[in-house]
Amino acid sequence: MVIFMTKKFRLGRFSVALIVLTLLLTLIAACDNVPAFDDIVESPEPVIQDEALRFDRFLDELFAEWVSADTLTMNFFLAYPEEMGIERPEPTFGEIISTDPAQREISREESRAQAEEFFTFEYELLREDQRIIHAIIQRNIRLNEYISLEDEFIFYTGYIRPLTGIQIQLPFLLVEFSFYTVDDIERYLSLLEDIERYFDDIIEFERERASRGFFLNDANVDSVIEHLESFLENREDNFMITVFDDRINEHDELTAAQRKNYKQRNRDLVLNNVLTAYETLLSAMRELRGSAVFSGGLASLPGGEELAIAMLQQRAGTDRTAQELRELYEEWIARVLSDIIFAITEYPWLNEFLTDGVSVNVGDGTPESFIVVLQKAMIKDFPQIEPTQHVILEVHESLQDFMSPAFYLLPAIDNFDHNVIYINPASLSDELFLFTVIAHEGYPGHLYQSVYFRQQFPHPVRSMLSNIGYVEGWATYVEMISYSMAGIDPIVADLMWNLRLYDLLIQAYIDLGVNVLGWNHDMVAQTLMGFNISDTGVINNIYNMVTGVPLFAVPYSLGYIEMLELLTHAQDTLGNNFNLKEFHRFILDIGPTPFQIIATHMETWMARQG
């Protein structure tokens, strides 16, 4: 899982933000024949250069506008914005979607004007790397036109939710706020001063959402309340205080007096601003509990089915229809289940592994040793990256019950040598799971993929063109490969991956069913019982997860499936000319991109390979 900036953009903005990275594909011109002077004069190249330059300027402005929206986004994506000619914003968390219809219409008009300017560019006169960006933006515009079609659509999803809500992500984003200079410390403290205003705006939005009946169901509200209560328990030892103190102690540019002053200011702001904002949010959640009219998924809301498939296509980077996705998941679930049954039937001794767990005898059993093993094992089939740094941290115990097993924080575009992986000890059941989690988040997963792409120095606008399907699809694909790197019997490795994949497919199938196909709780229970899942608690947990965090589960398995289909197509087309390392290089070079666009460019790549 990658954690990105969790902020809302102005309604209708086709430059939807969050993770990601990019490729710069350069055109190689042949120089065998030197053209005559007349040929140079008559060449259309100057026109191409002019159009490419104009498009670059458009992208520069687009990126500058986006990255300057708030201080947190600026700090995470740019270490030194001045070097790019970008002014820093005033220290603030920025604005959320307005509950004022007039303000939302102004935002729509701005987006329409920006889209009109975008469509003035001639695709054929752009460079290859620009064509990829053009195709991504054009697709986003089309999908966002539907997503912003109805005024009420913006209230179908909110800021507060289990697992991925701003109330969970924000503390981690704040403790990872980079102190490149002393001024950054001041900006950070100014952000803490703004948090009460920011949460008040979020609460206003959630109240409006609740008044329309679209708020979280009670089970999900209870989960949010439980997290807020846990976060507020240890006030004096809150990790936003202890982590800040450690970082200040390590800052070389500070005197002893400055360190003492900054520690005291931060402590006061955490206790009196941050925790107060969380207490206010907690009161609001208790107040709004019971206000949900629609307790199901997105598809249970007016116009929700069409909205959900558009959102899914945007998030997952797929162009498949709802029916195609349903058939795809049913086919894959049947296939994987068949493989599991065959393995257990053919090799009865596998049952003891299912009972006792699988031991991974690599390294010393620590995340760092696993990274070393994975780096060595991937040399044969993955292109190398320049050396980079990373740190592995544990999720604070006050948040462990509410977080994913692990996540990776994207580094700044202009300082991507600082990589952070968080692991959640409460969610890591055994060594094999930890090993594959490290592969997913680190090498050859998120960390490796993101650093590889940024080392190609793509246009920074790519970092705002989110494609979770690609990013999580790649990480899930290499997670599969990591089972063969764990030093266990290949038969055991295949079984363990199929069990893991089966779990991912089931969760995604229910997510699709509830949020796109319109299944209610009874239909979910009936479907899960068909997979021999009859425990009421498990059924309720799955249902609450997919209603509380709609369309979260699908991009992982769907991105994996799309990656595998690209791989299979390349293998079938190239035959003996197929090279796995070069396939990985192509996927990594093109970067986070919707899968149909990747498939189109892969045809050209395969022609070159052949």
Coordinates of C-alpha atoms in Angstrom, one line a residue:
M1 CA 0.0 0.0 0.0
V2 CA 1.3 3.5 -0.9
I3 CA 0.3 6.4 1.2
F4 CA -0.2 9.6 -0.8
M5 CA -1.5 13.0 0.0
T6 CA -5.0 12.7 1.2
K7 CA -6.5 15.9 0.2
K8 CA -9.5 16.9 -1.9
F9 CA -9.0 18.9 -5.0
R10 CA -11.4 21.5 -6.3
L11 CA -14.4 19.9 -7.9
G12 CA -14.0 18.9 -11.5
R13 CA -10.2 19.2 -11.5
F14 CA -9.1 16.7 -14.0
S15 CA -5.6 16.7 -12.5
V16 CA -6.6 14.2 -9.8
A17 CA -3.7 13.9 -7.4
L18 CA -1.9 11.3 -5.3
I19 CA 0.9 8.9 -6.0
V20 CA 3.0 8.1 -8.8
L21 CA 5.9 8.6 -10.9
T22 CA 7.0 8.6 -14.6
L23 CA 8.8 7.8 -17.6
L24 CA 10.6 10.0 -20.1
L25 CA 10.7 8.1 -23.4
T26 CA 13.0 9.9 -25.7
L27 CA 12.8 9.7 -29.5
I28 CA 16.1 8.5 -31.1
A29 CA 16.8 10.2 -34.4
A30 CA 18.8 8.4 -37.0
C31 CA 21.9 10.3 -38.2
D32 CA 23.0 8.2 -41.2
N33 CA 22.2 10.9 -43.8
V34 CA 23.0 14.6 -43.3
P35 CA 20.1 16.7 -44.7
A36 CA 20.7 19.5 -47.2
F37 CA 20.2 23.1 -46.0
D38 CA 16.9 23.3 -47.9
D39 CA 15.6 20.2 -46.2
I40 CA 16.3 21.7 -42.8
V41 CA 14.5 24.9 -43.7
E42 CA 11.4 23.0 -45.0
S43 CA 11.4 20.5 -42.2
P44 CA 8.3 20.5 -39.9
E45 CA 10.6 20.0 -36.9
P46 CA 10.4 23.6 -35.6
V47 CA 6.6 23.3 -35.5
I48 CA 6.9 20.1 -33.5
Q49 CA 9.4 21.8 -31.1
D50 CA 7.0 24.8 -30.7
E51 CA 4.0 22.6 -29.9
A52 CA 6.1 20.4 -27.6
L53 CA 7.4 23.5 -25.8
R54 CA 3.9 24.9 -25.5
F55 CA 2.7 21.6 -24.0
D56 CA 5.6 21.5 -21.5
R57 CA 4.7 25.0 -20.4
F58 CA 1.1 24.0 -19.9
L59 CA 2.2 21.0 -17.9
D60 CA 4.6 23.2 -15.8
E61 CA 1.7 25.5 -14.9
L62 CA -0.6 22.5 -14.2
F63 CA 2.0 21.0 -11.8
A64 CA 2.8 24.3 -10.1
E65 CA -0.9 25.0 -9.4
W66 CA -1.4 21.5 -8.0
V67 CA 1.7 21.2 -5.9
S68 CA 1.2 24.7 -4.4
A69 CA -2.3 23.9 -3.2
D70 CA -1.2 23.4 0.4
T71 CA 2.0 23.1 2.5
L72 CA 1.8 19.4 3.1
T73 CA 1.6 18.5 -0.6
M74 CA 4.4 20.9 -1.4
N75 CA 6.7 19.4 1.3
F76 CA 6.0 15.8 0.2
F77 CA 6.5 16.3 -3.5
L78 CA 9.1 19.0 -3.6
A79 CA 12.1 19.6 -1.4
Y80 CA 13.3 22.7 -3.2
P81 CA 10.5 24.3 -5.1
E82 CA 12.4 27.5 -5.6
E83 CA 14.8 25.7 -8.0
M84 CA 11.7 25.0 -10.2
G85 CA 10.5 28.6 -10.0
I86 CA 7.6 27.6 -7.8
E87 CA 6.5 29.8 -4.9
R88 CA 5.7 28.2 -1.6
P89 CA 2.1 28.6 -0.3
E90 CA 1.3 30.1 3.0
P91 CA 1.5 27.4 5.7
T92 CA -2.0 25.8 5.5
F93 CA -3.7 22.5 4.9
G94 CA -5.5 24.0 2.0
E95 CA -9.2 24.1 1.1
I96 CA -11.5 21.2 1.0
I97 CA -14.5 20.8 -1.3
S98 CA -16.9 23.7 -0.6
T99 CA -20.4 22.9 0.6
D100 CA -21.4 26.1 -1.2
P101 CA -22.9 25.3 -4.6
A102 CA -21.8 28.7 -6.0
Q103 CA -18.2 27.9 -5.1
R104 CA -18.4 24.5 -6.7
E105 CA -19.7 26.0 -9.9
I106 CA -16.8 28.4 -10.0
S107 CA -14.4 25.5 -9.7
R108 CA -16.2 23.7 -12.5
E109 CA -15.8 26.7 -14.8
E110 CA -12.1 26.8 -14.0
S111 CA -11.7 23.2 -14.8
R112 CA -13.7 23.5 -18.1
A113 CA -11.4 26.4 -19.1
Q114 CA -8.3 24.3 -18.3
A115 CA -9.7 21.4 -20.3
E116 CA -10.5 23.6 -23.3
E117 CA -6.8 24.8 -23.3
F118 CA -5.7 21.2 -23.1
F119 CA -7.6 20.2 -26.2
T120 CA -5.9 22.9 -28.3
F121 CA -2.7 20.8 -28.4
E122 CA -2.1 18.6 -31.5
Y123 CA -1.3 15.1 -30.3
E124 CA 0.7 14.2 -33.4
L125 CA 3.1 17.2 -32.9
L126 CA 4.0 16.1 -29.3
R127 CA 7.0 14.1 -28.2
E128 CA 6.5 10.4 -27.3
D129 CA 6.7 11.1 -23.5
Q130 CA 4.2 13.9 -23.9
R131 CA 1.8 11.7 -25.8
I132 CA 1.6 9.4 -22.9
I133 CA 0.8 12.3 -20.6
H134 CA -1.7 13.6 -23.1
A135 CA -3.5 10.3 -23.3
I136 CA -3.6 10.0 -19.5
I137 CA -5.0 13.5 -19.0
Q138 CA -7.6 13.1 -21.9
R139 CA -8.8 9.9 -20.2
N140 CA -9.1 11.6 -16.8
I141 CA -11.1 14.5 -18.3
R142 CA -13.5 12.0 -19.8
L143 CA -14.0 10.1 -16.6
N144 CA -14.2 13.2 -14.4
E145 CA -16.9 14.7 -16.6
Y146 CA -19.1 11.9 -15.4
I147 CA -17.8 11.8 -11.9
S148 CA -18.7 15.5 -11.5
L149 CA -21.9 15.2 -13.5
E150 CA -24.3 15.4 -10.5
D151 CA -23.9 17.9 -7.7
E152 CA -24.6 15.3 -5.1
F153 CA -21.8 12.9 -6.3
I154 CA -19.2 14.7 -4.3
F155 CA -21.0 13.8 -1.1
Y156 CA -21.0 10.0 -1.9
T157 CA -17.5 9.7 -0.4
G158 CA -16.0 11.6 2.4
Y159 CA -12.8 12.5 4.2
I160 CA -13.5 10.4 7.3
R161 CA -13.5 6.6 6.8
P162 CA -11.8 3.5 8.3
L163 CA -8.3 2.4 7.2
T164 CA -7.6 5.3 4.7
G165 CA -9.4 8.3 6.2
I166 CA -7.6 11.6 6.7
Q167 CA -7.9 11.1 10.5
I168 CA -5.6 8.0 10.2
Q169 CA -3.2 9.2 7.5
L170 CA -2.6 12.7 8.7
P171 CA -0.5 11.9 11.8
F172 CA 1.9 9.8 9.7
L173 CA 2.1 12.5 7.1
L174 CA 2.9 15.1 9.7
V175 CA 5.6 13.1 11.5
E176 CA 7.2 12.5 8.1
F177 CA 7.1 16.2 7.2
S178 CA 10.7 16.9 5.9
F179 CA 12.9 19.4 7.7
Y180 CA 15.2 20.3 4.9
T181 CA 15.9 23.7 6.5
V182 CA 15.0 25.5 9.8
D183 CA 12.2 27.3 7.8
D184 CA 10.5 23.9 7.3
I185 CA 10.3 23.4 11.1
E186 CA 8.5 26.8 11.2
R187 CA 6.1 25.7 8.4
Y188 CA 5.4 22.5 10.2
L189 CA 4.5 24.3 13.4
S190 CA 2.3 26.7 11.4
L191 CA 0.5 23.6 10.0
L192 CA -0.3 22.4 13.5
E193 CA -1.8 25.8 14.2
D194 CA -4.1 25.3 11.2
I195 CA -5.4 21.9 12.0
E196 CA -8.4 23.0 14.0
R197 CA -9.6 25.1 11.1
Y198 CA -9.0 22.2 8.7
F199 CA -10.9 19.7 10.8
D200 CA -13.8 22.2 11.3
D201 CA -14.1 22.4 7.5
I202 CA -14.0 18.7 7.2
I203 CA -16.7 18.3 9.8
E204 CA -18.8 20.9 8.0
F205 CA -18.5 18.8 4.8
E206 CA -19.3 15.5 6.7
R207 CA -22.4 17.2 8.3
E208 CA -23.6 18.2 4.9
R209 CA -23.0 14.7 3.6
A210 CA -24.9 13.3 6.6
S211 CA -27.8 15.6 6.0
R212 CA -28.2 14.1 2.6
G213 CA -28.2 10.6 4.0
F214 CA -24.8 9.6 2.6
F215 CA -22.8 9.3 5.8
L216 CA -21.0 6.1 7.0
N217 CA -23.1 3.3 8.4
D218 CA -22.9 2.8 12.2
A219 CA -20.4 0.0 12.1
N220 CA -17.9 2.1 10.2
V221 CA -18.6 5.1 12.4
D222 CA -17.9 2.9 15.4
S223 CA -14.5 1.9 13.8
V224 CA -13.6 5.6 13.3
I225 CA -14.6 6.4 16.9
E226 CA -12.5 3.5 18.2
H227 CA -9.5 4.8 16.4
L228 CA -10.0 8.4 17.5
E229 CA -10.4 7.3 21.1
S230 CA -7.2 5.2 20.9
F231 CA -5.3 8.1 19.3
L232 CA -6.4 10.4 22.2
E233 CA -5.5 8.0 25.0
N234 CA -1.8 8.7 25.7
R235 CA -1.7 12.5 25.4
E236 CA 1.6 13.2 27.0
D237 CA 3.4 10.4 25.1
N238 CA 1.7 11.0 21.8
F239 CA 4.1 9.9 19.0
M240 CA 3.7 13.3 17.3
I241 CA 5.6 14.6 20.4
T242 CA 8.2 11.9 20.8
V243 CA 9.1 11.6 17.1
F244 CA 9.4 15.3 16.8
D245 CA 11.7 15.5 19.8
D246 CA 14.0 12.8 18.2
R247 CA 14.1 14.6 14.9
I248 CA 14.9 17.9 16.5
N249 CA 17.7 16.3 18.5
E250 CA 19.2 15.1 15.2
H251 CA 18.9 18.4 13.3
D252 CA 22.5 19.7 12.9
E253 CA 21.6 23.4 12.3
L254 CA 20.0 24.0 15.7
T255 CA 21.4 25.3 18.9
A256 CA 20.5 23.8 22.3
A257 CA 18.2 26.8 23.0
Q258 CA 16.5 26.4 19.6
R259 CA 15.9 22.7 20.2
K260 CA 14.4 23.3 23.6
N261 CA 12.1 26.1 22.1
Y262 CA 10.9 24.0 19.2
K263 CA 10.2 21.0 21.4
Q264 CA 8.1 23.1 23.7
R265 CA 6.2 24.8 20.9
N266 CA 5.4 21.4 19.3
R267 CA 4.3 19.9 22.5
D268 CA 1.9 22.8 23.2
L269 CA 0.5 22.6 19.7
V270 CA 0.0 18.9 19.8
L271 CA -1.7 19.0 23.2
N272 CA -3.8 22.1 22.6
N273 CA -4.4 22.1 18.8
V274 CA -4.0 18.7 17.3
L275 CA -5.6 16.7 20.1
T276 CA -8.3 19.3 20.5
A277 CA -9.1 19.0 16.8
Y278 CA -9.3 15.2 17.2
E279 CA -11.6 15.6 20.2
T280 CA -13.9 17.9 18.2
L281 CA -13.9 15.3 15.4
L282 CA -14.7 12.6 17.9
S283 CA -17.7 14.6 19.2
A284 CA -18.9 15.1 15.6
M285 CA -18.7 11.4 14.8
R286 CA -20.7 10.5 17.9
E287 CA -23.2 13.2 16.9
L288 CA -23.5 12.0 13.3
R289 CA -23.8 8.3 14.1
G290 CA -27.1 6.9 12.9
S291 CA -27.6 9.5 10.2
A292 CA -26.9 7.2 7.3
V293 CA -30.0 6.6 5.1
F294 CA -28.2 4.4 2.5
S295 CA -26.2 1.8 4.4
G296 CA -24.9 -0.1 1.4
G297 CA -22.2 0.6 -1.2
L298 CA -21.9 3.3 -3.9
A299 CA -24.3 1.4 -6.1
S300 CA -27.1 1.8 -3.5
L301 CA -27.0 5.6 -4.0
P302 CA -28.9 7.4 -6.8
G303 CA -26.9 7.0 -10.0
G304 CA -24.3 5.2 -7.9
E305 CA -23.7 2.2 -10.3
E306 CA -22.5 4.4 -13.2
L307 CA -20.5 6.6 -10.9
A308 CA -18.8 3.7 -9.2
I309 CA -17.6 2.1 -12.5
A310 CA -16.3 5.5 -13.6
M311 CA -14.4 5.9 -10.3
L312 CA -13.1 2.3 -10.5
Q313 CA -11.9 2.9 -14.1
Q314 CA -10.1 6.0 -12.9
R315 CA -8.6 4.4 -9.8
A316 CA -7.6 1.0 -11.3
G317 CA -6.7 2.3 -14.8
T318 CA -9.0 -0.3 -16.5
D319 CA -11.4 0.2 -19.3
R320 CA -13.4 -3.0 -18.6
T321 CA -17.2 -2.7 -18.0
A322 CA -18.9 -3.8 -14.9
Q323 CA -20.1 -7.0 -16.5
E324 CA -16.6 -7.8 -17.9
L325 CA -15.2 -7.3 -14.4
R326 CA -17.7 -9.6 -12.9
E327 CA -17.0 -12.3 -15.4
L328 CA -13.2 -11.8 -15.0
Y329 CA -13.3 -12.2 -11.2
E330 CA -15.5 -15.3 -11.4
E331 CA -13.1 -16.9 -13.9
W332 CA -10.1 -16.1 -11.8
I333 CA -11.6 -17.2 -8.5
A334 CA -12.6 -20.5 -10.1
R335 CA -9.1 -21.0 -11.6
V336 CA -7.2 -20.2 -8.4
L337 CA -9.5 -22.4 -6.3
S338 CA -9.0 -25.2 -8.8
D339 CA -5.2 -24.8 -8.5
I340 CA -5.4 -24.9 -4.7
I341 CA -7.6 -28.0 -4.6
F342 CA -5.3 -29.7 -7.1
A343 CA -2.2 -29.0 -5.1
I344 CA -3.6 -30.2 -1.8
T345 CA -5.0 -33.4 -3.5
E346 CA -1.8 -34.1 -5.4
Y347 CA 0.5 -33.3 -2.4
P348 CA -1.3 -34.3 0.8
W349 CA 1.8 -33.3 2.8
L350 CA 1.0 -29.7 2.1
N351 CA -1.7 -29.8 4.8
E352 CA 0.9 -29.7 7.5
F353 CA 2.2 -26.4 6.1
L354 CA -1.4 -25.0 6.2
T355 CA -1.6 -26.1 9.8
D356 CA 1.8 -25.2 11.2
G357 CA 2.7 -22.2 8.9
V358 CA 5.7 -21.9 6.6
S359 CA 9.1 -21.0 8.0
V360 CA 11.3 -18.7 5.9
N361 CA 15.0 -19.4 6.5
V362 CA 16.6 -16.4 4.9
G363 CA 18.7 -13.7 6.5
D364 CA 18.2 -13.2 10.2
G365 CA 14.5 -12.9 9.9
T366 CA 14.5 -9.0 10.1
P367 CA 13.0 -6.7 7.4
E368 CA 16.4 -5.4 6.6
S369 CA 17.9 -8.8 6.0
F370 CA 14.9 -9.7 3.8
I371 CA 15.6 -6.6 1.7
V372 CA 19.1 -7.7 1.1
V373 CA 17.9 -11.2 0.0
L374 CA 15.3 -9.7 -2.3
Q375 CA 17.8 -7.3 -3.9
K376 CA 20.1 -10.1 -4.7
A377 CA 17.4 -12.4 -6.0
M378 CA 15.9 -9.8 -8.3
I379 CA 19.2 -9.0 -10.2
K380 CA 18.5 -11.6 -12.9
D381 CA 15.0 -10.4 -14.0
F382 CA 14.8 -6.7 -13.0
P383 CA 16.8 -3.7 -14.3
Q384 CA 19.0 -2.1 -11.7
I385 CA 18.5 1.3 -10.1
E386 CA 21.1 3.7 -8.7
P387 CA 21.8 3.2 -5.0
T388 CA 19.1 4.8 -2.8
Q389 CA 18.4 5.0 1.0
H390 CA 15.5 3.8 3.0
V391 CA 14.4 3.4 6.6
I392 CA 11.9 0.9 8.0
L393 CA 9.7 2.1 10.9
E394 CA 7.0 0.5 13.0
V395 CA 3.5 1.8 13.2
H396 CA 2.9 3.4 16.6
E397 CA 1.0 1.0 18.9
S398 CA -1.9 3.5 19.3
L399 CA -2.6 3.1 15.6
Q400 CA -1.8 -0.6 15.0
D401 CA -5.3 -1.9 15.2
F402 CA -6.5 0.5 12.5
M403 CA -3.7 0.4 9.9
S404 CA -2.7 -1.9 7.0
P405 CA 0.1 -4.5 7.6
A406 CA 2.5 -2.1 5.9
F407 CA 2.8 1.0 3.7
Y408 CA 5.3 3.0 1.7
L409 CA 5.6 6.8 1.7
L410 CA 6.4 8.3 -1.6
P411 CA 9.5 10.5 -1.5
A412 CA 9.9 14.0 -3.0
I413 CA 10.3 14.3 -6.7
D414 CA 13.5 16.2 -6.4
N415 CA 14.8 14.3 -3.4
F416 CA 13.9 10.7 -4.0
D417 CA 16.8 9.2 -2.0
H418 CA 14.7 9.3 1.2
N419 CA 12.3 6.3 1.3
V420 CA 10.2 5.3 4.3
I421 CA 8.4 1.9 4.8
Y422 CA 6.1 1.4 7.8
I423 CA 5.3 -2.1 9.0
N424 CA 2.5 -2.9 11.4
P425 CA 3.6 -5.7 13.9
A426 CA 0.0 -6.3 14.9
S427 CA -0.9 -7.4 11.4
L428 CA 2.2 -9.6 10.6
S429 CA 1.3 -13.2 11.3
D430 CA 4.5 -15.0 10.3
E431 CA 7.9 -14.7 8.7
L432 CA 6.7 -15.6 5.2
F433 CA 4.0 -12.9 5.3
L434 CA 6.6 -10.4 6.5
F435 CA 9.0 -11.4 3.7
T436 CA 6.3 -10.9 1.0
V437 CA 5.1 -7.7 2.6
I438 CA 8.7 -6.3 2.4
A439 CA 8.8 -7.4 -1.3
H440 CA 5.5 -5.6 -1.9
E441 CA 6.5 -2.4 -0.2
G442 CA 10.2 -2.4 -0.8
Y443 CA 12.1 -4.5 -3.4
P444 CA 11.0 -5.1 -6.1
G445 CA 7.8 -3.4 -5.1
H446 CA 6.8 0.2 -4.4
L447 CA 10.1 1.5 -3.3
Y448 CA 12.0 0.0 -6.2
Q449 CA 9.4 0.9 -8.8
S450 CA 9.0 4.5 -7.6
V451 CA 12.7 5.2 -7.4
Y452 CA 13.3 3.6 -10.8
F453 CA 10.8 5.8 -12.4
R454 CA 12.0 9.0 -10.8
Q455 CA 15.5 8.2 -11.8
Q456 CA 14.2 8.5 -15.4
F457 CA 13.4 12.2 -14.6
P458 CA 9.9 12.3 -16.1
H459 CA 7.9 15.5 -16.2
P460 CA 6.9 16.2 -12.6
V461 CA 3.2 16.4 -13.6
R462 CA 3.2 12.6 -13.8
S463 CA 3.3 12.6 -10.0
M464 CA -0.2 14.1 -9.9
L465 CA -1.7 11.6 -12.4
S466 CA -2.8 8.9 -10.0
N467 CA -3.0 5.3 -11.1
I468 CA -3.5 3.0 -8.2
G469 CA -4.1 0.0 -10.4
Y470 CA -0.6 0.2 -12.0
V471 CA 1.2 0.9 -8.7
E472 CA -0.6 -1.7 -6.6
G473 CA -0.8 -4.1 -9.6
W474 CA 3.0 -4.0 -9.9
A475 CA 3.5 -4.5 -6.2
T476 CA 1.1 -7.4 -6.1
Y477 CA 2.7 -8.9 -9.2
V478 CA 6.2 -8.8 -7.6
E479 CA 4.8 -10.0 -4.3
M480 CA 3.8 -13.2 -6.2
I481 CA 7.4 -13.5 -7.5
S482 CA 8.8 -13.0 -4.0
Y483 CA 7.3 -16.4 -2.9
S484 CA 9.8 -18.0 -5.2
M485 CA 12.6 -15.9 -3.6
A486 CA 11.8 -17.0 0.0
G487 CA 13.9 -20.1 0.0
I488 CA 10.9 -22.5 0.4
D489 CA 9.8 -25.5 -1.7
P490 CA 8.4 -24.3 -5.1
I491 CA 5.3 -26.4 -4.5
V492 CA 4.7 -24.7 -1.2
A493 CA 5.5 -21.3 -2.7
D494 CA 2.8 -21.8 -5.4
L495 CA 0.2 -22.9 -2.8
M496 CA 0.9 -20.1 -0.5
W497 CA 0.7 -17.5 -3.3
N498 CA -2.6 -19.0 -4.5
L499 CA -4.0 -18.9 -1.0
R500 CA -3.0 -15.2 -0.8
L501 CA -4.4 -14.4 -4.3
Y502 CA -7.6 -16.2 -3.5
D503 CA -8.1 -14.0 -0.5
L504 CA -7.4 -10.8 -2.6
L505 CA -9.8 -12.0 -5.3
I506 CA -12.6 -12.7 -2.8
Q507 CA -12.3 -9.3 -1.1
A508 CA -12.2 -7.5 -4.5
Y509 CA -15.2 -9.5 -5.8
I510 CA -17.3 -8.4 -2.8
D511 CA -16.0 -4.8 -3.2
L512 CA -17.1 -4.9 -6.9
G513 CA -20.4 -6.6 -6.0
V514 CA -21.4 -4.1 -3.3
N515 CA -20.1 -0.9 -4.9
V516 CA -20.6 -1.5 -8.6
L517 CA -23.1 -4.3 -9.0
G518 CA -25.4 -3.3 -6.1
W519 CA -25.2 -6.3 -3.8
N520 CA -26.8 -5.8 -0.3
H521 CA -25.7 -7.5 2.9
D522 CA -27.8 -10.6 2.4
M523 CA -26.3 -11.1 -1.1
V524 CA -22.8 -10.7 0.3
A525 CA -23.5 -13.3 3.0
Q526 CA -24.9 -15.7 0.4
T527 CA -21.9 -15.2 -1.9
L528 CA -19.4 -15.7 0.8
M529 CA -21.2 -18.8 2.0
G530 CA -20.6 -20.2 -1.5
F531 CA -16.9 -19.8 -0.8
N532 CA -17.3 -21.7 2.6
I533 CA -17.1 -18.4 4.6
S534 CA -20.0 -18.6 7.0
D535 CA -18.7 -16.9 10.1
T536 CA -21.0 -13.9 10.8
G537 CA -18.2 -11.8 12.2
V538 CA -16.0 -12.3 9.1
I539 CA -19.0 -11.6 6.8
N540 CA -19.8 -8.4 8.6
N541 CA -16.2 -7.2 8.6
I542 CA -15.8 -7.7 4.9
Y543 CA -19.1 -5.9 4.2
N544 CA -18.3 -3.0 6.5
M545 CA -14.8 -2.7 4.9
V546 CA -16.1 -2.4 1.3
T547 CA -18.9 0.0 2.3
G548 CA -16.6 2.1 4.5
V549 CA -13.7 2.3 2.0
P550 CA -15.4 1.8 -1.4
L551 CA -13.3 0.4 -4.3
F552 CA -10.2 0.0 -2.2
A553 CA -9.7 -3.7 -2.6
V554 CA -10.2 -4.0 -6.4
P555 CA -7.1 -2.2 -7.7
Y556 CA -4.7 -4.6 -6.0
S557 CA -6.0 -7.8 -7.7
L558 CA -7.2 -6.2 -10.9
G559 CA -3.9 -4.4 -11.4
Y560 CA -2.2 -7.8 -10.9
I561 CA -4.5 -9.4 -13.4
E562 CA -3.9 -6.7 -15.9
M563 CA -0.1 -7.0 -15.4
L564 CA -0.2 -10.7 -16.0
E565 CA -2.3 -10.3 -19.1
L566 CA 0.3 -7.9 -20.5
L567 CA 3.0 -10.4 -19.6
T568 CA 1.2 -13.3 -21.3
H569 CA 0.5 -11.3 -24.4
A570 CA 4.1 -10.3 -24.7
Q571 CA 5.3 -13.9 -24.2
D572 CA 2.8 -15.3 -26.8
T573 CA 3.7 -12.6 -29.3
L574 CA 7.4 -12.6 -29.0
G575 CA 8.0 -16.3 -28.4
N576 CA 11.8 -16.9 -28.3
N577 CA 12.4 -13.2 -28.5
F578 CA 10.7 -12.6 -25.2
N579 CA 13.0 -11.5 -22.4
L580 CA 11.5 -11.1 -18.9
K581 CA 14.0 -8.4 -17.8
E582 CA 13.2 -6.3 -20.9
F583 CA 9.5 -6.7 -20.3
H584 CA 10.0 -5.4 -16.7
R585 CA 12.1 -2.6 -18.1
F586 CA 9.3 -1.6 -20.5
I587 CA 6.6 -1.6 -17.7
L588 CA 8.9 0.3 -15.3
D589 CA 9.8 2.9 -18.0
I590 CA 6.3 3.7 -19.0
G591 CA 5.4 4.3 -15.3
P592 CA 2.0 4.6 -13.7
T593 CA -0.3 4.6 -16.7
P594 CA -3.8 3.2 -17.4
F595 CA -3.5 -0.3 -18.8
Q596 CA -5.1 0.3 -22.2
I597 CA -2.5 3.0 -22.9
I598 CA 0.3 0.7 -21.8
A599 CA -1.1 -2.0 -24.1
T600 CA -1.1 0.4 -27.1
H601 CA 2.6 1.4 -26.4
M602 CA 3.5 -2.3 -25.8
E603 CA 2.7 -3.1 -29.4
T604 CA 5.4 -0.7 -30.6
W605 CA 7.8 -2.1 -28.0
M606 CA 7.1 -5.7 -29.1
A607 CA 7.8 -4.7 -32.7
R608 CA 11.2 -3.4 -31.7
Q609 CA 11.9 -6.6 -29.7
G610 CA 11.0 -8.8 -32.6

